[in-house]
Amino acid sequence: MFHLLKYYLLIGLLTLPGVSIIAQSNFKINTTYTTIGLKETLQVSYTYAGLAEMNDLEAPDFNNWKMIAGPGFQTQQVYANGTYHSESSFIFLLQPLKTGQLQLPAANLHIQNTILQCQPLTITVQQQIPAHHTPQAGVQMPGGFFEPDEEEETTGIERNAILFPGEDAAQKMKKNIFVRVEASKNKCVVGEPILVTYTLYSRLRTSAKLIQQPAFNGCTVYEMTTQDLRSETKQWKGKRYNTFIIRKVQLIPLTTGTITLNAVTVENTVTFYTLKNNAVSNSFEYSSLCSNAPMQIMVTDLPLRNKPKEFTGAIGHFTIRARVDKNTDTAGDVNKLMIEMMGSGNFSSVTPPVISWPKNTSHFTIKEENDVNKLVFPAEGTKIFTIPFTCKQQCTTVIPVITYHFYDTETGAYTTLQTDSIPIQVGPALKNFINPDLYTAGNTNATYIWIIPGIGLLVAIGWWIVYGWQKKAAVLHAATVAIAKPLSIATDEANSMQTDTPIALPAEPIDTGNVYELLTIPDDIAFFKAVKSMALTEEKREVDIRRKEALQELIAACNRALYAKVANTTRYDIAEQLKILFIPPA
């Protein structure tokens, strides 16, 4: 029982970090104002802060709101309490459809195996715009007003904003303000990252607000637009412009065909000045919309020429490294193979390499970790594959060279990577060793044992399995003996059988190596069937009634594990019974 309790305590300790990570997560709604005017546009951010990796956002239904744009995605590093932490935001631009108390609904965010839900937020919508708000009916684009060129400034008034006789405000804005969309390539292959940037160019001091965002159909989108971008001065067709990045994204095409980069629409408001008798007579504001011309990107399939048979779709520019946790190991113990893929490109296309495992080994479920910076182009970082494995017997085991193929976007050709082989010195197995690392969540029927209160229930079940059948066997044996003996003698012997005496080991020695071999079987179904087969063989030749009944209980437990999943019988239960029945104490 001590061993069983030890294993469940181990599970509890392993699950505590995951629970702690979820507990430290924070998901909430952020807005600039909680009271707005009916004609205002409100920027709403559903912001997540935490260490766990996000899986998906269930976008809410914005009743009583008109969605102007969204969702956009933004990740930034925030400094608070002496440390930096990452915040990820899903951003929507909304406009109220009526006055009154309007609710911004809650949203569900999937984190690992948990769903986080933020609290809804109530916004007061009134007829007039509050006096302390900016005058435009919309969201001010980050960066605010563009700074004019110093040489174009005359007594505080921009020369370009002066309307001379015969000049029209609309035409002047059309000549001096426009939007451009640029792509790093206009031709690419499926899965190749493309950088797309929408930029506002202006030679006038303008207040700009975003009216329409583009949609990127048929692509995975990595948002690179951040709030800390500032305007820059650029030359375009011989003229200097102040520029501001409206949208910057990495696109990864999912299929062949044509990707259309649709228009972004921006509303610009400029203060113009009129002249009379060579002096400024008055000023007025004029607003107009500007959009970019759509652009197309041709997406083709990967080339067939020189394409390796083992190519699995990795696209980018990578290097590879492999190592093991222990170069000196013990038979039956758990080791780990770590494969690191480093470089830049489409990390979602990087899959685990094929490994020619030595016959002396068994391997288990692969774990993936990502440390990728998606705010640079192309995304760069590291992807690590960790594979637990065991060496079955004493020997020198060699993990052979690992080969990996990827399509190099820098050269436009396929490239092959190779690691060094890894020798492992494997010593003899430890006696009475049952490694709890073999019984992870991915290798048992209790796939969802992640709630700590459930550990108590499992301990109770284990107690019943290990000790319940012992007491039952004692009672049955006492009753059988009582039939052939006087009642008084039978009663005395039955009482003596109530004690927890150990079950006798088999009369003929069992090869304990076979038992240890059973414990290394990675697949649950194969493990239960193998144990059942061994127990059936022993049960047929066993003469001791208590041991025979114990074997029958072990067979019944295997049947429950195989055919009655709701019984929740685990490898822990079976392993503990195997140890009691077949492995002598050290």
XYZ file of C-alpha atoms in Angstrom:
586
model
C 0.000 0.000 0.000
C 2.939 2.308 0.749
C 4.146 1.947 -2.849
C 0.656 2.717 -4.211
C 0.353 5.828 -2.047
C 3.839 6.910 -3.139
C 2.840 6.749 -6.811
C -0.331 8.823 -6.279
C 1.557 11.417 -4.279
C 3.984 11.619 -7.191
C 1.094 12.281 -9.571
C -0.141 15.037 -7.262
C 3.267 16.704 -7.221
C 3.526 16.521 -10.993
C 0.103 18.100 -11.479
C 0.681 20.956 -9.026
C 2.835 23.053 -11.448
C 0.113 22.869 -14.132
C -2.544 23.927 -11.642
C -0.272 26.742 -10.408
C 0.271 28.025 -13.961
C -3.487 28.147 -14.593
C -4.055 29.843 -11.224
C -1.613 32.601 -12.184
C -3.439 33.293 -15.449
C -5.502 36.448 -15.882
C -8.100 37.152 -18.580
C -10.059 40.419 -18.653
C -11.608 43.162 -20.814
C -9.788 46.498 -21.197
C -11.220 49.697 -22.718
C -10.091 53.313 -22.905
C -13.415 54.642 -21.581
C -16.431 53.275 -19.727
C -18.633 56.200 -20.829
C -18.753 57.133 -24.523
C -20.888 59.015 -27.041
C -23.283 57.332 -29.433
C -21.113 58.156 -32.466
C -17.822 57.180 -30.886
C -15.808 54.089 -31.744
C -14.547 52.086 -28.766
C -11.411 49.959 -28.781
C -12.009 46.784 -26.757
C -9.160 44.444 -25.793
C -9.673 40.943 -24.417
C -6.296 40.604 -22.684
C -4.636 37.435 -21.350
C -1.611 37.485 -19.026
C -0.089 34.210 -17.895
C 2.518 31.504 -18.504
C 0.273 28.859 -20.079
C 0.033 28.641 -23.856
C -3.249 29.796 -25.447
C -5.099 27.406 -27.753
C -8.159 29.281 -29.011
C -10.496 32.235 -28.334
C -14.264 31.867 -28.607
C -15.201 35.341 -29.865
C -18.351 36.727 -28.185
C -21.533 37.940 -29.887
C -21.559 41.728 -29.716
C -25.263 42.453 -29.381
C -26.141 46.170 -29.639
C -22.683 46.885 -31.081
C -21.472 47.293 -34.645
C -18.074 45.710 -35.261
C -15.932 48.170 -37.209
C -12.820 45.952 -37.231
C -11.379 42.885 -35.573
C -10.293 40.728 -34.153
C -6.719 41.930 -34.259
C -4.013 40.168 -32.242
C -1.224 41.826 -30.320
C 1.500 40.557 -27.957
C 3.602 42.852 -25.824
C 6.010 42.751 -22.876
C 4.743 44.680 -19.833
C 6.949 45.790 -16.926
C 5.255 45.543 -13.519
C 6.452 44.947 -9.953
C 10.062 44.786 -11.051
C 9.582 42.055 -13.674
C 8.508 41.710 -17.299
C 5.571 39.531 -18.324
C 3.842 38.842 -21.621
C 0.323 40.067 -22.423
C -1.669 38.909 -25.461
C -4.718 40.859 -26.606
C -7.546 40.209 -29.048
C -8.633 43.682 -30.191
C -12.016 44.781 -31.570
C -13.209 48.209 -32.742
C -16.893 48.623 -31.814
C -19.505 51.322 -32.257
C -22.696 51.401 -30.134
C -26.061 51.044 -31.878
C -28.078 52.765 -29.141
C -27.734 54.731 -25.934
C -28.039 53.270 -22.449
C -26.157 50.630 -20.465
C -24.602 48.287 -23.060
C -22.709 45.183 -22.041
C -19.421 43.997 -23.513
C -19.969 40.237 -23.289
C -17.618 37.689 -21.740
C -15.371 35.548 -23.946
C -13.963 32.037 -23.453
C -10.226 31.448 -23.818
C -8.912 27.875 -24.086
C -5.727 27.364 -22.022
C -4.275 23.820 -22.084
C -7.221 21.682 -20.849
C -8.949 24.606 -19.116
C -11.357 27.320 -20.279
C -10.856 30.810 -18.830
C -13.809 33.216 -18.947
C -13.457 36.953 -18.393
C -16.058 39.055 -16.629
C -18.435 41.118 -18.826
C -18.092 44.907 -18.709
C -20.874 47.495 -18.823
C -20.371 50.644 -20.936
C -22.519 53.759 -20.552
C -23.502 55.170 -23.958
C -24.875 58.717 -24.047
C -26.047 60.928 -26.872
C -23.176 63.410 -26.716
C -19.460 62.730 -26.693
C -18.003 63.406 -23.191
C -16.158 66.708 -23.039
C -12.831 65.160 -22.018
C -12.738 62.822 -25.057
C -10.933 63.559 -28.316
C -13.292 65.302 -30.787
C -13.185 62.720 -33.561
C -15.864 60.025 -33.537
C -13.502 57.101 -33.575
C -10.349 55.553 -32.217
C -7.207 57.636 -32.536
C -4.564 55.642 -34.358
C -1.386 55.074 -32.307
C 1.083 57.859 -32.946
C -1.580 60.590 -33.150
C -0.815 63.585 -35.346
C 2.064 63.343 -37.765
C 4.887 65.774 -37.142
C 5.477 68.157 -40.103
C 8.823 68.669 -41.772
C 10.657 71.512 -40.064
C 11.525 73.283 -43.299
C 7.844 73.252 -44.342
C 6.633 75.047 -41.228
C 5.890 78.780 -41.560
C 4.886 80.685 -38.396
C 3.225 77.615 -36.944
C 1.199 76.812 -40.070
C 2.113 73.987 -42.476
C 2.735 75.299 -45.952
C 1.063 72.227 -47.471
C -2.113 72.945 -45.482
C -2.533 76.424 -47.018
C -5.145 76.562 -49.770
C -4.163 79.051 -52.385
C -6.786 80.573 -54.724
C -8.149 77.896 -57.057
C -7.001 74.967 -54.844
C -9.482 72.363 -53.552
C -9.194 70.640 -50.140
C -10.284 67.256 -51.511
C -7.726 67.283 -54.309
C -4.990 68.490 -51.990
C -5.640 65.600 -49.588
C -5.720 63.108 -52.476
C -2.295 64.276 -53.673
C -0.687 64.322 -50.249
C -2.231 61.396 -48.305
C -2.473 57.755 -49.434
C -2.168 54.133 -48.218
C 0.231 51.545 -49.645
C 0.344 47.782 -49.119
C 3.694 46.008 -49.527
C 4.609 42.304 -49.423
C 8.029 40.704 -49.013
C 7.205 38.519 -52.056
C 4.485 38.377 -54.676
C 5.166 34.671 -55.326
C 5.688 31.969 -52.700
C 5.074 28.297 -51.892
C 2.461 26.835 -49.559
C 3.616 27.265 -45.955
C 6.211 29.972 -46.711
C 5.892 33.065 -44.449
C 5.182 36.378 -46.208
C 5.527 39.808 -44.567
C 2.644 42.176 -45.403
C 2.685 45.842 -44.345
C -0.015 48.503 -44.769
C 1.463 52.028 -44.480
C -0.129 55.481 -44.389
C 1.845 58.186 -46.234
C 1.118 61.857 -45.553
C 2.580 65.310 -46.296
C -0.088 66.981 -44.174
C -0.632 67.136 -40.418
C -3.501 64.694 -40.107
C -5.581 63.034 -37.439
C -6.242 59.527 -38.741
C -8.576 56.792 -37.613
C -8.958 53.277 -38.964
C -12.333 52.555 -40.587
C -11.834 49.158 -42.266
C -9.355 46.357 -41.638
C -8.338 43.779 -44.287
C -9.242 40.081 -44.017
C -6.655 37.414 -44.852
C -8.516 34.361 -46.076
C -6.720 31.043 -46.516
C -3.789 32.025 -44.283
C -2.436 31.663 -40.794
C -1.879 35.196 -39.471
C 0.808 36.298 -37.003
C 0.117 39.865 -35.890
C 3.159 42.158 -35.733
C 1.347 45.485 -35.294
C 2.306 47.010 -31.950
C 1.364 50.192 -30.123
C 4.957 51.405 -29.797
C 5.498 51.978 -33.542
C 6.350 55.586 -34.433
C 6.117 57.563 -37.630
C 9.112 57.607 -39.952
C 10.151 59.882 -42.802
C 10.407 58.161 -46.203
C 11.015 59.211 -49.794
C 8.389 58.303 -52.378
C 8.662 59.462 -55.994
C 11.029 62.268 -55.053
C 8.961 63.639 -52.176
C 9.316 63.253 -48.424
C 6.414 61.798 -46.459
C 5.711 61.053 -42.849
C 4.698 57.388 -42.707
C 2.915 55.274 -40.138
C 2.411 51.505 -40.124
C -1.313 50.719 -39.993
C -1.043 46.912 -40.072
C 1.932 44.571 -40.142
C 1.426 40.784 -40.285
C 3.136 37.535 -41.194
C 0.958 35.425 -43.470
C 1.444 31.687 -43.965
C -0.570 30.449 -46.991
C -2.434 27.197 -46.352
C -3.346 26.290 -49.965
C -2.256 27.030 -53.506
C -3.939 29.781 -55.505
C -4.156 33.551 -55.212
C -4.163 35.577 -51.995
C -5.753 39.004 -52.376
C -4.520 41.691 -50.002
C -7.670 43.767 -49.665
C -7.973 47.448 -48.898
C -7.464 49.232 -45.607
C -9.629 52.329 -45.241
C -8.473 55.291 -43.164
C -10.365 58.499 -42.418
C -8.077 61.550 -42.287
C -8.994 64.948 -40.841
C -6.827 67.927 -41.814
C -7.031 71.583 -40.753
C -6.734 73.795 -43.853
C -6.025 77.525 -43.980
C -7.236 80.002 -46.608
C -5.430 83.133 -47.773
C -6.765 86.619 -48.302
C -4.519 89.522 -49.224
C -1.496 87.252 -48.628
C -2.558 86.581 -45.057
C -4.320 83.680 -43.374
C -7.973 84.663 -43.157
C -9.590 81.599 -41.563
C -9.242 77.843 -41.046
C -11.521 74.858 -41.371
C -11.368 71.046 -40.954
C -11.856 68.701 -43.857
C -12.161 64.889 -43.677
C -11.871 62.271 -46.383
C -11.265 58.547 -46.778
C -8.297 56.910 -48.456
C -7.612 53.255 -49.275
C -4.871 51.222 -50.895
C -5.175 49.399 -54.203
C -5.570 45.621 -53.639
C -2.544 43.401 -54.261
C -2.293 39.712 -55.162
C 0.198 37.027 -54.140
C 0.538 33.828 -56.171
C 0.920 30.675 -54.071
C 2.296 27.504 -55.674
C 2.941 24.015 -54.352
C 6.387 22.911 -53.212
C 8.632 21.823 -56.090
C 8.755 18.085 -56.841
C 12.318 18.160 -58.173
C 14.827 16.742 -55.665
C 12.088 16.459 -53.041
C 13.230 13.858 -50.440
C 10.871 10.955 -49.746
C 11.162 11.610 -46.005
C 10.267 15.332 -46.322
C 7.422 16.168 -43.900
C 6.731 19.807 -44.802
C 9.186 21.931 -42.769
C 9.736 25.328 -44.405
C 12.326 27.892 -43.361
C 15.997 27.819 -42.468
C 16.939 25.502 -39.581
C 19.696 23.645 -37.746
C 19.289 20.515 -35.593
C 20.822 19.163 -32.399
C 20.088 15.977 -30.416
C 21.120 14.831 -26.933
C 19.969 12.466 -24.180
C 19.312 13.198 -20.547
C 21.623 10.361 -19.369
C 24.563 8.941 -21.322
C 24.993 6.363 -18.543
C 21.679 4.636 -17.869
C 20.078 1.695 -16.019
C 18.005 -1.028 -17.710
C 14.293 -0.338 -17.246
C 14.843 3.259 -16.117
C 13.391 6.219 -18.060
C 15.738 8.350 -20.145
C 14.873 11.287 -22.430
C 15.908 12.141 -25.977
C 15.795 15.907 -26.715
C 15.806 17.113 -30.333
C 16.188 20.885 -30.836
C 15.197 22.584 -34.109
C 16.626 26.117 -34.250
C 16.325 28.777 -36.930
C 13.657 30.877 -38.630
C 10.576 30.254 -40.740
C 7.278 28.433 -40.341
C 7.673 26.640 -37.007
C 4.166 25.166 -37.206
C 5.433 23.064 -40.142
C 8.277 21.573 -38.084
C 7.235 18.058 -37.002
C 9.143 15.408 -35.011
C 11.819 13.631 -37.067
C 11.681 9.904 -37.786
C 13.958 7.982 -35.426
C 15.270 4.452 -36.030
C 15.054 3.277 -32.440
C 17.369 0.400 -31.426
C 15.628 -2.927 -30.741
C 16.714 -2.737 -27.119
C 14.508 0.351 -26.473
C 10.884 1.331 -25.967
C 9.765 4.960 -26.470
C 6.717 6.872 -25.274
C 4.624 9.998 -26.005
C 6.448 12.977 -27.548
C 6.257 16.370 -25.823
C 6.722 19.610 -27.827
C 7.967 22.979 -26.528
C 8.147 26.242 -28.492
C 10.202 29.368 -27.842
C 9.454 31.400 -30.964
C 9.527 35.183 -31.461
C 6.726 36.025 -33.907
C 7.349 39.793 -33.743
C 10.316 39.452 -36.122
C 10.206 38.332 -39.744
C 10.539 35.540 -40.387
C 9.642 34.162 -36.953
C 12.727 32.793 -35.247
C 13.437 30.641 -32.214
C 13.632 27.019 -31.088
C 11.296 24.022 -31.100
C 12.195 21.131 -28.776
C 10.878 17.557 -29.021
C 11.310 15.519 -25.824
C 10.817 11.747 -26.131
C 10.943 9.509 -22.996
C 12.394 6.045 -23.640
C 13.767 3.025 -21.770
C 16.599 0.637 -22.504
C 15.404 -2.895 -21.719
C 18.648 -4.651 -20.834
C 22.286 -4.137 -19.994
C 24.376 -3.278 -23.068
C 25.783 -0.364 -25.066
C 22.827 1.197 -26.883
C 23.382 3.648 -29.741
C 20.718 6.062 -30.963
C 21.649 6.351 -34.633
C 22.080 9.477 -36.723
C 18.818 11.430 -37.030
C 18.116 12.880 -40.475
C 15.761 15.818 -41.104
C 14.725 17.520 -44.353
C 13.333 21.030 -44.888
C 12.630 23.393 -47.762
C 15.051 26.306 -47.452
C 13.286 29.575 -48.311
C 16.650 31.345 -48.558
C 17.989 29.102 -51.343
C 14.710 27.778 -52.815
C 15.965 24.188 -52.481
C 15.600 21.191 -50.158
C 18.234 20.811 -47.447
C 19.123 17.782 -45.325
C 20.288 17.985 -41.703
C 21.922 15.250 -39.621
C 22.749 14.811 -35.942
C 25.571 12.784 -34.421
C 24.853 9.280 -33.153
C 24.442 9.039 -29.362
C 26.001 6.067 -27.456
C 24.441 5.111 -24.089
C 26.064 2.806 -21.552
C 23.243 0.771 -19.966
C 23.877 -0.962 -16.648
C 21.873 -3.840 -15.086
C 18.311 -3.250 -13.876
C 17.670 -2.427 -10.243
C 15.813 -5.123 -8.305
C 12.195 -4.498 -7.295
C 12.190 -1.391 -9.452
C 8.859 -0.162 -10.839
C 9.408 3.219 -12.461
C 6.456 5.571 -11.919
C 7.557 7.699 -14.892
C 6.144 4.985 -17.171
C 2.656 5.717 -15.890
C 2.110 9.213 -17.252
C -1.286 10.608 -18.193
C -0.694 9.662 -21.793
C -0.055 5.986 -20.959
C -2.976 5.132 -18.658
C -6.710 4.823 -18.830
C -6.988 7.640 -16.282
C -6.213 10.206 -18.958
C -7.871 13.023 -17.107
C -6.346 12.616 -13.619
C -5.475 16.279 -13.384
C -7.695 17.367 -10.547
C -5.981 16.984 -7.228
C -9.146 15.964 -5.299
C -9.358 12.961 -7.639
C -6.117 11.629 -6.206
C -7.874 10.853 -2.932
C -10.496 8.834 -4.796
C -7.812 6.882 -6.648
C -6.030 6.104 -3.377
C -9.299 4.702 -1.992
C -9.788 2.541 -5.099
C -6.220 1.276 -4.824
C -6.768 0.400 -1.150
C -9.884 -1.586 -2.062
C -8.134 -3.483 -4.878
C -4.987 -4.372 -2.907
C -6.604 -5.226 0.433
C -10.211 -5.996 -0.446
C -9.424 -9.185 -2.314
C -7.074 -10.331 0.471
C -9.858 -10.148 3.050
C -12.318 -11.777 0.656
C -9.879 -14.627 0.006
C -9.371 -15.130 3.728
C -13.121 -15.441 4.382
C -13.663 -17.841 1.476
C -10.779 -20.043 2.569
C -12.041 -20.152 6.127
C -15.500 -21.191 4.932
C -14.057 -23.991 2.786
C -12.002 -25.421 5.628
C -14.996 -25.215 7.989
C -16.984 -27.725 5.882
C -14.517 -30.532 6.570
C -13.730 -29.687 10.196
C -15.669 -29.393 13.436
C -17.393 -26.076 13.903
C -15.226 -24.980 16.828
C -11.999 -25.713 14.972
C -13.335 -24.084 11.800
C -14.265 -20.988 13.776
C -10.816 -20.710 15.305
C -9.097 -21.075 11.956
C -11.477 -18.638 10.264
C -10.680 -16.059 12.932
C -6.985 -16.620 12.450
C -7.378 -16.046 8.713
C -8.704 -12.499 9.288
C -5.155 -11.269 9.847
C -3.329 -9.679 6.913
C -0.851 -12.498 6.375
C 1.234 -12.190 3.215
C 0.308 -14.205 0.157
C 2.720 -17.035 -0.478
C 5.054 -16.788 -3.457
C 4.764 -19.515 -6.121
C 6.172 -22.923 -5.290
C 8.199 -22.875 -8.495
C 10.440 -19.790 -8.971
C 9.174 -17.240 -11.488
C 11.592 -15.437 -13.787
C 11.240 -11.889 -12.393
C 12.874 -10.591 -15.547
C 9.649 -11.414 -17.382
C 7.721 -9.305 -14.863
C 10.018 -6.324 -15.403
C 9.654 -6.822 -19.159
C 5.877 -6.597 -18.778
C 6.196 -3.288 -16.923
C 8.048 -1.675 -19.850
C 5.287 -2.361 -22.386
C 4.255 1.186 -23.466
C 0.781 0.440 -24.819
C -1.889 0.006 -22.112
C -3.995 -2.557 -23.997
C -0.958 -4.734 -24.778
C 0.178 -4.430 -21.155
C -3.171 -5.567 -19.691
C -3.434 -8.493 -22.163
C 0.122 -9.663 -21.396
C -0.452 -9.554 -17.630
C -3.769 -11.408 -18.022
C -2.090 -14.144 -20.115
C 0.650 -14.602 -17.512
C -1.887 -14.694 -14.659
C -4.049 -17.278 -16.502
C -1.039 -19.556 -16.960
C -0.080 -19.329 -13.292
C -3.694 -19.735 -12.093
C -4.070 -23.080 -13.896
C -1.089 -24.686 -12.147
C -1.448 -22.986 -8.744
C -2.535 -25.267 -5.822
C -2.527 -22.750 -2.970
C -6.128 -21.511 -2.676
C -5.246 -17.993 -1.468
C -2.720 -17.460 -4.208
C -5.128 -18.940 -6.775
C -7.846 -16.466 -5.718
C -5.342 -13.600 -5.852
C -4.480 -14.570 -9.423
C -8.187 -14.720 -10.277
C -8.616 -11.193 -8.876
C -5.670 -10.027 -10.991
C -7.331 -11.549 -14.082
C -10.606 -9.807 -13.177
C -8.773 -6.489 -12.759
C -7.228 -6.882 -16.235
C -10.686 -7.604 -17.664
C -12.044 -4.443 -16.029
C -9.199 -2.423 -17.523
C -9.746 -3.939 -20.972
C -13.535 -4.051 -21.228
C -15.030 -1.832 -18.499
C -13.322 1.530 -18.889
C -15.627 3.187 -16.353
C -14.048 0.998 -13.667
C -10.962 3.254 -13.947
C -8.516 0.408 -13.285
C -4.999 1.709 -13.980
C -1.517 0.398 -14.576
C -0.762 1.345 -10.973
C -3.292 -1.224 -9.710
C -2.013 -3.992 -11.957
C 1.666 -3.204 -11.268
C 1.113 -3.315 -7.502
C -0.592 -6.728 -7.708
C 2.201 -8.052 -9.952
C 4.766 -6.956 -7.388
C 2.928 -8.671 -4.534
C 2.385 -11.924 -6.463
C 5.668 -12.398 -8.307
C 8.493 -10.234 -6.940
C 10.032 -11.351 -3.629
C 10.871 -8.625 -1.090
C 14.387 -7.251 -1.313
